[in-house]
PDB file of C-alpha atoms and ligand atoms in Angstrom:
ATOM      1  CA  UNK H  63       0.000   0.000   0.000  1.00 94.00           C
ATOM      2  CA  UNK H  64       2.749   2.430   1.036  1.00 98.00           C
ATOM      3  CA  UNK H  65       6.070   1.945  -0.624  1.00 98.00           C
ATOM      4  CA  UNK H  66       9.145   4.173  -0.382  1.00 98.00           C
ATOM      5  CA  UNK H  67      12.296   3.338  -2.287  1.00 98.00           C
ATOM      6  CA  UNK H  68      15.541   5.150  -1.506  1.00 98.00           C
ATOM      7  CA  UNK H  69      13.704   8.339  -0.522  1.00 98.00           C
ATOM      8  CA  UNK H  70      15.741  11.370   0.585  1.00 98.00           C
ATOM      9  CA  UNK H  71      14.525  14.839   1.535  1.00 98.00           C
ATOM     10  CA  UNK H  72      16.118  18.114   2.635  1.00 98.00           C
ATOM     11  CA  UNK H  73      14.659  21.494   3.607  1.00 97.00           C
ATOM     12  CA  UNK H  74      16.821  23.917   1.615  1.00 94.00           C
ATOM     13  CA  UNK H  75      20.017  22.109   2.471  1.00 92.00           C
ATOM     14  CA  UNK H  76      18.940  20.800   5.904  1.00 97.00           C
ATOM     15  CA  UNK H  77      18.855  17.036   5.707  1.00 97.00           C
ATOM     16  CA  UNK H  78      15.654  15.458   7.029  1.00 98.00           C
ATOM     17  CA  UNK H  79      15.493  11.991   5.440  1.00 98.00           C
ATOM     18  CA  UNK H  80      18.288   9.923   3.992  1.00 98.00           C
ATOM     19  CA  UNK H  81      17.800   6.870   1.763  1.00 98.00           C
ATOM     20  CA  UNK H  82      14.573   5.567   3.264  1.00 98.00           C
ATOM     21  CA  UNK H  83      13.200   2.204   2.169  1.00 98.00           C
ATOM     22  CA  UNK H  84       9.863   1.362   3.736  1.00 98.00           C
ATOM     23  CA  UNK H  85       6.931  -0.813   2.818  1.00 98.00           C
ATOM     24  CA  UNK H  86       3.686  -0.772   4.774  1.00 98.00           C
ATOM     25  CA  UNK H  87       0.831  -3.120   3.928  1.00 97.00           C
ATOM     26  CA  UNK H  88      -2.889  -2.547   4.262  1.00 97.00           C
ATOM     27  CA  UNK H  89      -4.152  -3.090   7.808  1.00 96.00           C
ATOM     28  CA  UNK H  90      -0.785  -2.710   9.534  1.00 97.00           C
ATOM     29  CA  UNK H  91      -0.233  -0.552  12.613  1.00 97.00           C
ATOM     30  CA  UNK H  92       3.249   0.919  12.494  1.00 97.00           C
ATOM     31  CA  UNK H  93       4.976   3.252  14.912  1.00 97.00           C
ATOM     32  CA  UNK H  94       7.782   5.592  13.860  1.00 97.00           C
ATOM     33  CA  UNK H  95      10.275   6.234  16.612  1.00 95.00           C
ATOM     34  CA  UNK H  96      13.497   8.151  16.901  1.00 94.00           C
ATOM     35  CA  UNK H  97      15.111  11.186  18.496  1.00 92.00           C
ATOM     36  CA  UNK H  98      14.002  14.786  17.899  1.00 93.00           C
ATOM     37  CA  UNK H  99      14.851  15.958  14.414  1.00 95.00           C
ATOM     38  CA  UNK H 100      15.440  12.451  13.041  1.00 96.00           C
ATOM     39  CA  UNK H 101      12.824  12.831  10.310  1.00 97.00           C
ATOM     40  CA  UNK H 102       9.593  11.222  11.567  1.00 97.00           C
ATOM     41  CA  UNK H 103       7.340  14.193  10.808  1.00 96.00           C
ATOM     42  CA  UNK H 104       9.021  14.680   7.446  1.00 97.00           C
ATOM     43  CA  UNK H 105       8.346  11.058   6.538  1.00 98.00           C
ATOM     44  CA  UNK H 106       4.682  11.508   7.473  1.00 98.00           C
ATOM     45  CA  UNK H 107       4.569  14.640   5.287  1.00 97.00           C
ATOM     46  CA  UNK H 108       5.908  12.661   2.349  1.00 98.00           C
ATOM     47  CA  UNK H 109       3.482   9.804   2.917  1.00 98.00           C
ATOM     48  CA  UNK H 110       0.670  12.411   2.946  1.00 97.00           C
ATOM     49  CA  UNK H 111       1.855  14.208  -0.169  1.00 96.00           C
ATOM     50  CA  UNK H 112       2.625  17.436   1.715  1.00 95.00           C
ATOM     51  CA  UNK H 113       6.252  17.106   0.638  1.00 96.00           C
ATOM     52  CA  UNK H 114       7.638  15.134  -2.277  1.00 97.00           C
ATOM     53  CA  UNK H 115      10.966  13.272  -2.231  1.00 97.00           C
ATOM     54  CA  UNK H 116      14.086  15.056  -3.567  1.00 97.00           C
ATOM     55  CA  UNK H 117      15.181  11.667  -4.815  1.00 97.00           C
ATOM     56  CA  UNK H 118      13.769   8.167  -4.709  1.00 98.00           C
ATOM     57  CA  UNK H 119      10.194   7.065  -5.282  1.00 98.00           C
ATOM     58  CA  UNK H 120       7.032   7.073  -3.177  1.00 98.00           C
ATOM     59  CA  UNK H 121       4.188   4.854  -4.356  1.00 98.00           C
ATOM     60  CA  UNK H 122       0.715   4.751  -2.811  1.00 98.00           C
ATOM     61  CA  UNK H 123      -1.393   1.764  -3.869  1.00 96.00           C
ATOM     62  CA  UNK H 124       1.096   1.178  -6.678  1.00 96.00           C
ATOM     63  CA  UNK H 125       0.923   4.711  -8.064  1.00 96.00           C
ATOM     64  CA  UNK H 126       3.900   7.040  -7.885  1.00 97.00           C
ATOM     65  CA  UNK H 127       3.080  10.249  -6.007  1.00 97.00           C
ATOM     66  CA  UNK H 128       4.679  13.214  -7.748  1.00 96.00           C
ATOM     67  CA  UNK H 129       4.382  16.994  -7.495  1.00 96.00           C
ATOM     68  CA  UNK H 130       2.678  17.050 -10.876  1.00 96.00           C
ATOM     69  CA  UNK H 131      -0.008  14.550  -9.818  1.00 96.00           C
ATOM     70  CA  UNK H 132      -0.587  16.353  -6.528  1.00 96.00           C
ATOM     71  CA  UNK H 133      -1.186  19.589  -8.447  1.00 96.00           C
ATOM     72  CA  UNK H 134      -3.978  17.870 -10.335  1.00 96.00           C
ATOM     73  CA  UNK H 135      -7.070  18.729  -8.252  1.00 92.00           C
ATOM     74  CA  UNK H 136      -8.949  15.551  -9.081  1.00 92.00           C
ATOM     75  CA  UNK H 137      -6.016  13.291  -8.236  1.00 94.00           C
ATOM     76  CA  UNK H 138      -5.157  15.262  -5.134  1.00 93.00           C
ATOM     77  CA  UNK H 139      -8.728  15.064  -3.789  1.00 91.00           C
ATOM     78  CA  UNK H 140      -8.893  11.308  -4.301  1.00 92.00           C
ATOM     79  CA  UNK H 141      -5.477  10.805  -2.733  1.00 95.00           C
ATOM     80  CA  UNK H 142      -6.249  12.942   0.331  1.00 93.00           C
ATOM     81  CA  UNK H 143      -9.498  11.064   0.773  1.00 93.00           C
ATOM     82  CA  UNK H 144      -7.598   7.801   1.123  1.00 96.00           C
ATOM     83  CA  UNK H 145      -5.002   9.011   3.591  1.00 96.00           C
ATOM     84  CA  UNK H 146      -5.555  11.331   6.533  1.00 95.00           C
ATOM     85  CA  UNK H 147      -3.036  13.251   8.632  1.00 95.00           C
ATOM     86  CA  UNK H 148      -3.362  14.393  12.229  1.00 95.00           C
ATOM     87  CA  UNK H 149      -0.593  16.966  12.683  1.00 92.00           C
ATOM     88  CA  UNK H 150       1.853  17.156  15.577  1.00 88.00           C
ATOM     89  CA  UNK H 151       0.247  20.488  16.393  1.00 86.00           C
ATOM     90  CA  UNK H 152      -3.529  20.085  15.874  1.00 80.00           C
ATOM     91  CA  UNK H 153      -3.877  23.872  15.985  1.00 79.00           C
ATOM     92  CA  UNK H 154      -2.512  24.331  12.470  1.00 82.00           C
ATOM     93  CA  UNK H 155      -5.178  22.170  10.925  1.00 82.00           C
ATOM     94  CA  UNK H 156      -8.222  23.860  12.465  1.00 88.00           C
ATOM     95  CA  UNK H 157      -9.409  26.999  10.751  1.00 88.00           C
ATOM     96  CA  UNK H 158     -13.235  27.000  10.603  1.00 91.00           C
ATOM     97  CA  UNK H 159     -15.551  29.141  12.772  1.00 91.00           C
ATOM     98  CA  UNK H 160     -17.076  26.139  14.540  1.00 94.00           C
ATOM     99  CA  UNK H 161     -16.432  22.449  15.093  1.00 97.00           C
ATOM    100  CA  UNK H 162     -19.350  21.385  12.899  1.00 97.00           C
ATOM    101  CA  UNK H 163     -17.957  23.283   9.891  1.00 96.00           C
ATOM    102  CA  UNK H 164     -14.498  22.024  10.656  1.00 96.00           C
ATOM    103  CA  UNK H 165     -15.542  18.356  10.459  1.00 96.00           C
ATOM    104  CA  UNK H 166     -17.911  19.082   7.556  1.00 96.00           C
ATOM    105  CA  UNK H 167     -15.129  20.703   5.505  1.00 94.00           C
ATOM    106  CA  UNK H 168     -13.714  17.470   4.038  1.00 92.00           C
ATOM    107  CA  UNK H 169     -17.049  15.789   3.252  1.00 94.00           C
ATOM    108  CA  UNK H 170     -18.274  19.040   1.603  1.00 94.00           C
ATOM    109  CA  UNK H 171     -15.099  19.158  -0.491  1.00 90.00           C
ATOM    110  CA  UNK H 172     -15.868  15.611  -1.585  1.00 87.00           C
ATOM    111  CA  UNK H 173     -19.188  16.842  -2.908  1.00 89.00           C
ATOM    112  CA  UNK H 174     -21.500  15.093  -0.428  1.00 92.00           C
ATOM    113  CA  UNK H 175     -25.058  16.405  -0.091  1.00 95.00           C
ATOM    114  CA  UNK H 176     -25.734  18.572   2.972  1.00 96.00           C
ATOM    115  CA  UNK H 177     -27.885  15.792   4.512  1.00 96.00           C
ATOM    116  CA  UNK H 178     -25.041  13.298   4.085  1.00 95.00           C
ATOM    117  CA  UNK H 179     -22.583  15.828   5.476  1.00 96.00           C
ATOM    118  CA  UNK H 180     -24.702  16.334   8.597  1.00 96.00           C
ATOM    119  CA  UNK H 181     -24.998  12.591   9.116  1.00 95.00           C
ATOM    120  CA  UNK H 182     -21.250  12.127   8.669  1.00 95.00           C
ATOM    121  CA  UNK H 183     -20.407  14.926  11.100  1.00 96.00           C
ATOM    122  CA  UNK H 184     -22.820  13.556  13.714  1.00 96.00           C
ATOM    123  CA  UNK H 185     -21.315  10.061  13.333  1.00 95.00           C
ATOM    124  CA  UNK H 186     -17.816  11.437  13.854  1.00 95.00           C
ATOM    125  CA  UNK H 187     -18.812  13.550  16.849  1.00 96.00           C
ATOM    126  CA  UNK H 188     -20.346  10.453  18.402  1.00 95.00           C
ATOM    127  CA  UNK H 189     -17.354   8.236  17.587  1.00 92.00           C
ATOM    128  CA  UNK H 190     -15.085  10.621  19.480  1.00 93.00           C
ATOM    129  CA  UNK H 191     -17.672  11.426  22.169  1.00 93.00           C
ATOM    130  CA  UNK H 192     -17.426  15.140  21.455  1.00 96.00           C
ATOM    131  CA  UNK H 193     -21.085  15.915  20.647  1.00 96.00           C
ATOM    132  CA  UNK H 194     -20.943  18.747  23.183  1.00 97.00           C
ATOM    133  CA  UNK H 195     -18.237  20.520  21.149  1.00 97.00           C
ATOM    134  CA  UNK H 196     -20.357  20.692  17.977  1.00 97.00           C
ATOM    135  CA  UNK H 197     -20.939  24.442  18.100  1.00 96.00           C
ATOM    136  CA  UNK H 198     -17.743  25.517  19.850  1.00 96.00           C
ATOM    137  CA  UNK H 199     -15.020  27.587  18.227  1.00 95.00           C
ATOM    138  CA  UNK H 200     -12.076  25.281  17.487  1.00 94.00           C
ATOM    139  CA  UNK H 201      -9.639  28.063  18.330  1.00 90.00           C
ATOM    140  CA  UNK H 202     -10.829  28.201  21.931  1.00 92.00           C
ATOM    141  CA  UNK H 203     -10.756  24.469  22.622  1.00 93.00           C
ATOM    142  CA  UNK H 204      -8.235  22.841  24.944  1.00 92.00           C
ATOM    143  CA  UNK H 205      -5.300  20.925  23.454  1.00 90.00           C
ATOM    144  CA  UNK H 206      -6.923  17.526  23.988  1.00 91.00           C
ATOM    145  CA  UNK H 207     -10.258  18.703  22.575  1.00 94.00           C
ATOM    146  CA  UNK H 208      -8.465  20.099  19.509  1.00 94.00           C
ATOM    147  CA  UNK H 209      -6.729  16.748  18.988  1.00 93.00           C
ATOM    148  CA  UNK H 210     -10.096  14.951  19.093  1.00 94.00           C
ATOM    149  CA  UNK H 211     -11.612  17.418  16.618  1.00 95.00           C
ATOM    150  CA  UNK H 212      -8.589  16.995  14.319  1.00 95.00           C
ATOM    151  CA  UNK H 213      -9.034  13.212  14.450  1.00 95.00           C
ATOM    152  CA  UNK H 214     -12.779  13.605  13.753  1.00 95.00           C
ATOM    153  CA  UNK H 215     -11.978  15.803  10.707  1.00 95.00           C
ATOM    154  CA  UNK H 216      -9.701  13.146   9.301  1.00 94.00           C
ATOM    155  CA  UNK H 217     -12.119  10.288  10.001  1.00 94.00           C
ATOM    156  CA  UNK H 218     -14.938  12.234   8.347  1.00 95.00           C
ATOM    157  CA  UNK H 219     -13.360  11.314   5.019  1.00 93.00           C
ATOM    158  CA  UNK H 220     -13.269   7.649   6.024  1.00 93.00           C
ATOM    159  CA  UNK H 221      -9.643   7.242   4.878  1.00 95.00           C
ATOM    160  CA  UNK H 222      -7.963   3.871   4.362  1.00 96.00           C
ATOM    161  CA  UNK H 223      -4.809   5.081   6.097  1.00 97.00           C
ATOM    162  CA  UNK H 224      -4.616   7.243   9.176  1.00 97.00           C
ATOM    163  CA  UNK H 225      -1.318   8.926  10.004  1.00 97.00           C
ATOM    164  CA  UNK H 226      -0.825  10.627  13.362  1.00 97.00           C
ATOM    165  CA  UNK H 227       2.175  12.724  14.357  1.00 96.00           C
ATOM    166  CA  UNK H 228       2.834  12.428  18.117  1.00 95.00           C
ATOM    167  CA  UNK H 229      -0.866  11.894  18.887  1.00 94.00           C
ATOM    168  CA  UNK H 230      -0.301  11.430  22.647  1.00 92.00           C
ATOM    169  CA  UNK H 231       1.554  14.722  23.146  1.00 91.00           C
ATOM    170  CA  UNK H 232      -0.075  17.035  25.627  1.00 87.00           C
ATOM    171  CA  UNK H 233      -2.914  14.666  26.522  1.00 90.00           C
ATOM    172  CA  UNK H 234      -3.772  13.815  30.113  1.00 91.00           C
ATOM    173  CA  UNK H 235      -3.325  10.157  31.157  1.00 91.00           C
ATOM    174  CA  UNK H 236      -7.017   9.319  30.848  1.00 91.00           C
ATOM    175  CA  UNK H 237      -7.277  10.826  27.375  1.00 91.00           C
ATOM    176  CA  UNK H 238      -4.058   9.050  26.352  1.00 92.00           C
ATOM    177  CA  UNK H 239      -5.550   5.746  27.485  1.00 93.00           C
ATOM    178  CA  UNK H 240      -8.764   6.527  25.622  1.00 92.00           C
ATOM    179  CA  UNK H 241      -6.785   7.325  22.455  1.00 93.00           C
ATOM    180  CA  UNK H 242      -4.699   4.136  22.688  1.00 94.00           C
ATOM    181  CA  UNK H 243      -7.891   2.090  22.844  1.00 94.00           C
ATOM    182  CA  UNK H 244      -9.513   4.141  20.091  1.00 94.00           C
ATOM    183  CA  UNK H 245      -6.543   3.577  17.763  1.00 95.00           C
ATOM    184  CA  UNK H 246      -6.494  -0.155  18.503  1.00 95.00           C
ATOM    185  CA  UNK H 247     -10.211  -0.285  17.625  1.00 94.00           C
ATOM    186  CA  UNK H 248      -9.650   1.613  14.379  1.00 94.00           C
ATOM    187  CA  UNK H 249      -6.859  -0.770  13.404  1.00 95.00           C
ATOM    188  CA  UNK H 250      -9.023  -3.806  14.238  1.00 94.00           C
ATOM    189  CA  UNK H 251     -11.709  -2.285  12.032  1.00 93.00           C
ATOM    190  CA  UNK H 252      -9.220  -2.460   9.154  1.00 94.00           C
ATOM    191  CA  UNK H 253      -7.615   0.993   9.085  1.00 95.00           C
ATOM    192  CA  UNK H 254      -3.926   1.167   8.387  1.00 97.00           C
ATOM    193  CA  UNK H 255      -2.261   3.245  11.099  1.00 97.00           C
ATOM    194  CA  UNK H 256       1.076   5.030  11.020  1.00 97.00           C
ATOM    195  CA  UNK H 257       1.970   7.108  14.082  1.00 97.00           C
ATOM    196  CA  UNK H 258       5.102   8.747  15.344  1.00 96.00           C
ATOM    197  CA  UNK H 259       5.607   8.420  19.072  1.00 92.00           C
ATOM    198  CA  UNK H 260       8.082   8.754  21.888  1.00 86.00           C
ATOM    199  CA  UNK H 261       6.143   7.033  24.647  1.00 83.00           C
ATOM    200  CA  UNK H 262       7.686   3.591  24.974  1.00 84.00           C
ATOM    201  CA  UNK H 263       4.930   2.289  27.190  1.00 83.00           C
ATOM    202  CA  UNK H 264       2.218   2.949  24.638  1.00 88.00           C
ATOM    203  CA  UNK H 265       3.895   1.964  21.385  1.00 91.00           C
ATOM    204  CA  UNK H 266       3.621  -1.675  22.245  1.00 90.00           C
ATOM    205  CA  UNK H 267      -0.123  -1.469  22.693  1.00 92.00           C
ATOM    206  CA  UNK H 268      -0.698   0.443  19.493  1.00 92.00           C
ATOM    207  CA  UNK H 269       1.621  -1.336  17.102  1.00 94.00           C
ATOM    208  CA  UNK H 270       3.195  -4.648  16.394  1.00 92.00           C
ATOM    209  CA  UNK H 271       5.848  -3.073  14.175  1.00 96.00           C
ATOM    210  CA  UNK H 272       8.295  -0.313  15.010  1.00 96.00           C
ATOM    211  CA  UNK H 273      10.456   1.661  12.609  1.00 97.00           C
ATOM    212  CA  UNK H 274      13.354   3.400  14.296  1.00 95.00           C
ATOM    213  CA  UNK H 275      15.238   6.442  12.978  1.00 95.00           C
ATOM    214  CA  UNK H 276      18.559   7.793  14.203  1.00 94.00           C
ATOM    215  CA  UNK H 277      20.195  11.233  14.087  1.00 94.00           C
ATOM    216  CA  UNK H 278      21.447  10.505  10.584  1.00 96.00           C
ATOM    217  CA  UNK H 279      17.825  10.568   9.330  1.00 97.00           C
ATOM    218  CA  UNK H 280      17.900   6.970   8.314  1.00 97.00           C
ATOM    219  CA  UNK H 281      16.090   3.814   9.442  1.00 97.00           C
ATOM    220  CA  UNK H 282      18.224   1.764  11.838  1.00 95.00           C
ATOM    221  CA  UNK H 283      15.630  -0.828  12.846  1.00 95.00           C
ATOM    222  CA  UNK H 284      12.366  -2.123  11.418  1.00 96.00           C
ATOM    223  CA  UNK H 285      11.156  -4.961  13.590  1.00 95.00           C
ATOM    224  CA  UNK H 286       8.431  -6.222  15.928  1.00 95.00           C
ATOM    225  CA  UNK H 287       7.823  -3.512  18.541  1.00 94.00           C
ATOM    226  CA  UNK H 288       8.474  -5.987  21.339  1.00 92.00           C
ATOM    227  CA  UNK H 289      11.985  -6.756  19.993  1.00 93.00           C
ATOM    228  CA  UNK H 290      12.840  -3.072  19.748  1.00 91.00           C
ATOM    229  CA  UNK H 291      11.737  -2.409  23.312  1.00 90.00           C
ATOM    230  CA  UNK H 292      14.016  -5.177  24.519  1.00 90.00           C
ATOM    231  CA  UNK H 293      17.049  -3.801  22.703  1.00 90.00           C
ATOM    232  CA  UNK H 294      18.133  -1.411  25.431  1.00 87.00           C
ATOM    233  CA  UNK H 295      21.520  -0.693  23.844  1.00 87.00           C
ATOM    234  CA  UNK H 296      19.912   0.465  20.622  1.00 88.00           C
ATOM    235  CA  UNK H 297      17.282   2.526  22.468  1.00 87.00           C
ATOM    236  CA  UNK H 298      20.022   4.243  24.449  1.00 86.00           C
ATOM    237  CA  UNK H 299      22.087   4.806  21.330  1.00 86.00           C
ATOM    238  CA  UNK H 300      19.260   6.672  19.605  1.00 85.00           C
ATOM    239  CA  UNK H 301      18.447   8.585  22.773  1.00 81.00           C
ATOM    240  CA  UNK H 302      15.029   7.043  23.372  1.00 83.00           C
ATOM    241  CA  UNK H 303      15.873   5.979  26.886  1.00 79.00           C
ATOM    242  CA  UNK H 304      18.234   7.551  29.365  1.00 75.00           C
ATOM    243  CA  UNK H 305      20.277   6.065  32.139  1.00 64.00           C
ATOM    244  CA  UNK H 306      17.353   6.293  34.551  1.00 65.00           C
ATOM    245  CA  UNK H 307      15.213   3.916  32.545  1.00 62.00           C
ATOM    246  CA  UNK H 308      14.304   0.771  34.487  1.00 57.00           C
ATOM    247  CA  UNK H 309      12.562  -2.430  33.634  1.00 56.00           C
ATOM    248  CA  UNK H 310      10.023  -3.990  35.962  1.00 51.00           C
ATOM    249  CA  UNK H 311       8.285  -7.268  35.128  1.00 50.00           C
ATOM    250  CA  UNK H 312       9.327  -7.025  31.518  1.00 48.00           C
ATOM    251  CA  UNK H 313       7.815  -3.599  30.893  1.00 52.00           C
ATOM    252  CA  UNK H 314       9.726  -0.367  30.880  1.00 53.00           C
ATOM    253  CA  UNK H 315       9.200   2.618  33.133  1.00 51.00           C
ATOM    254  CA  UNK H 316      11.057   5.845  33.334  1.00 48.00           C
ATOM    255  CA  UNK H 317      11.316   7.516  36.702  1.00 42.00           C
ATOM    256  CA  UNK H 318      12.246  10.934  37.895  1.00 37.00           C
ATOM    257  CA  UNK H 319      15.353  10.516  39.959  1.00 35.00           C
ATOM    258  CA  UNK H 320      15.660  13.797  41.725  1.00 35.00           C
ATOM    259  CA  UNK H 321      17.233  12.488  44.876  1.00 34.00           C
ATOM    260  CA  UNK H 322      16.725  15.682  46.796  1.00 35.00           C
ATOM    261  CA  UNK H 323      13.041  15.841  45.939  1.00 35.00           C
ATOM    262  CA  UNK H 324      10.876  16.605  48.955  1.00 36.00           C
ATOM    263  CA  UNK H 325       8.172  14.390  47.431  1.00 34.00           C
ATOM    264  CA  UNK H 326      10.226  11.315  46.928  1.00 37.00           C
ATOM    265  CA  UNK H 327      12.410   9.194  49.143  1.00 34.00           C
ATOM    266  CA  UNK H 328      14.734   7.139  47.036  1.00 35.00           C
TER     267      UNK H 328
HETATM  268  N1  ATP M 567      10.143  23.472   7.638  1.00 69.82           N
HETATM  269  C1  ATP M 567      11.414  23.140   7.903  1.00 69.82           C
HETATM  270  N2  ATP M 567      12.430  23.940   7.472  1.00 69.82           N
HETATM  271  C2  ATP M 567      13.720  23.624   7.724  1.00 69.82           C
HETATM  272  N3  ATP M 567      14.105  22.516   8.385  1.00 69.82           N
HETATM  273  C3  ATP M 567      13.142  21.693   8.829  1.00 69.82           C
HETATM  274  C4  ATP M 567      11.747  21.964   8.639  1.00 69.82           C
HETATM  275  N4  ATP M 567      11.033  20.974   9.195  1.00 69.82           N
HETATM  276  C5  ATP M 567      11.942  20.121   9.725  1.00 69.82           C
HETATM  277  N5  ATP M 567      13.197  20.548   9.513  1.00 69.82           N
HETATM  278  C6  ATP M 567      14.446  19.859   9.914  1.00 69.82           C
HETATM  279  O1  ATP M 567      14.429  18.546   9.364  1.00 69.82           O
HETATM  280  C7  ATP M 567      14.927  17.594  10.293  1.00 69.82           C
HETATM  281  C8  ATP M 567      13.855  16.529  10.530  1.00 69.82           C
HETATM  282  O2  ATP M 567      12.764  17.142  11.191  1.00 69.82           O
HETATM  283  P1  ATP M 567      11.427  16.384  11.576  1.00 69.82           P
HETATM  284  O3  ATP M 567      10.449  17.413  12.000  1.00 69.82           O
HETATM  285  O4  ATP M 567      11.032  15.480  10.462  1.00 69.82           O
HETATM  286  O5  ATP M 567      11.927  15.500  12.820  1.00 69.82           O
HETATM  287  P2  ATP M 567      11.104  14.636  13.878  1.00 69.82           P
HETATM  288  O6  ATP M 567      11.742  13.283  13.909  1.00 69.82           O
HETATM  289  O7  ATP M 567       9.662  14.694  13.577  1.00 69.82           O
HETATM  290  O8  ATP M 567      11.429  15.379  15.251  1.00 69.82           O
HETATM  291  P3  ATP M 567      10.510  15.586  16.582  1.00 69.82           P
HETATM  292  O9  ATP M 567      10.655  14.300  17.376  1.00 69.82           O
HETATM  293  O10 ATP M 567      11.194  16.709  17.282  1.00 69.82           O
HETATM  294  O11 ATP M 567       9.116  15.889  16.170  1.00 69.82           O
HETATM  295  C9  ATP M 567      15.316  18.391  11.534  1.00 69.82           C
HETATM  296  O12 ATP M 567      16.693  18.641  11.486  1.00 69.82           O
HETATM  297  C10 ATP M 567      14.535  19.685  11.405  1.00 69.82           C
HETATM  298  O13 ATP M 567      15.227  20.765  11.999  1.00 69.82           O
HETATM  299 MG1   MG M 568       8.050  15.449  14.592  1.00 69.82          MG
END
């Protein structure tokens, strides 16, 4: 479904991706991991056609995605209907006066009738349990509410692939747990999921496959998530765990080790 061959990308001379080979099949749940600046968001941009490779080839469902094709409105609409992107910062993707219009934007672009649009928006609001936000201004929502609205907007197009850039960032523990379970349900329902993430405790629940980047903007591991989480040397090398990372009963935990903390006797 998603196929990158020897893909490289730079932002006016700043290297972001170097010789990436990656194949993702329909129905997979894949997590992209790696240190800050290693290229995870850039890869998601390429997969979503927001950036095109400087060199190498990106194919979606067998078709090469090029700048020229993306400039073709008909092609671009069809492509963006099949693959949805929840940005690292949900703020940048919300621009309508209220949540209803925000979620309705995609379905309206697709040419659905207003009755169908209303039905679709209501379904999405219900799916994310955010019916009470229907008439709120997206701009004034909290971070977690914005993330849910952004996810609803993407799901409103019923895409085959859902890509999420650091979806857990800034969410409270209960909302994180809710989102983990929501993503697992979406994947079980057949959606292909690609998310970038730093939280080692959650990646295992969301994905069976982990793709790891290093500071050289290249893939250094592509393996079952469980195997990656057990490779402590590699995780340390790419800065995903620090020296205070412990393992208890086979699962990892990171702890604050401020020995002088008044709240903690070590
Ligand atoms: N718009 C841009 N202009 C210039 N350089 C950029 C731009 N976006 C990203 N970069 C650079 O490209 C490299 C890869 O960035 P990217 O955002 O893909 O990393 P990331 O793995 O998503 O990092 P993080 O974990 O911090 O989100 C970094 O060196 C970054 O500084
Ligand atoms: Mg990023």
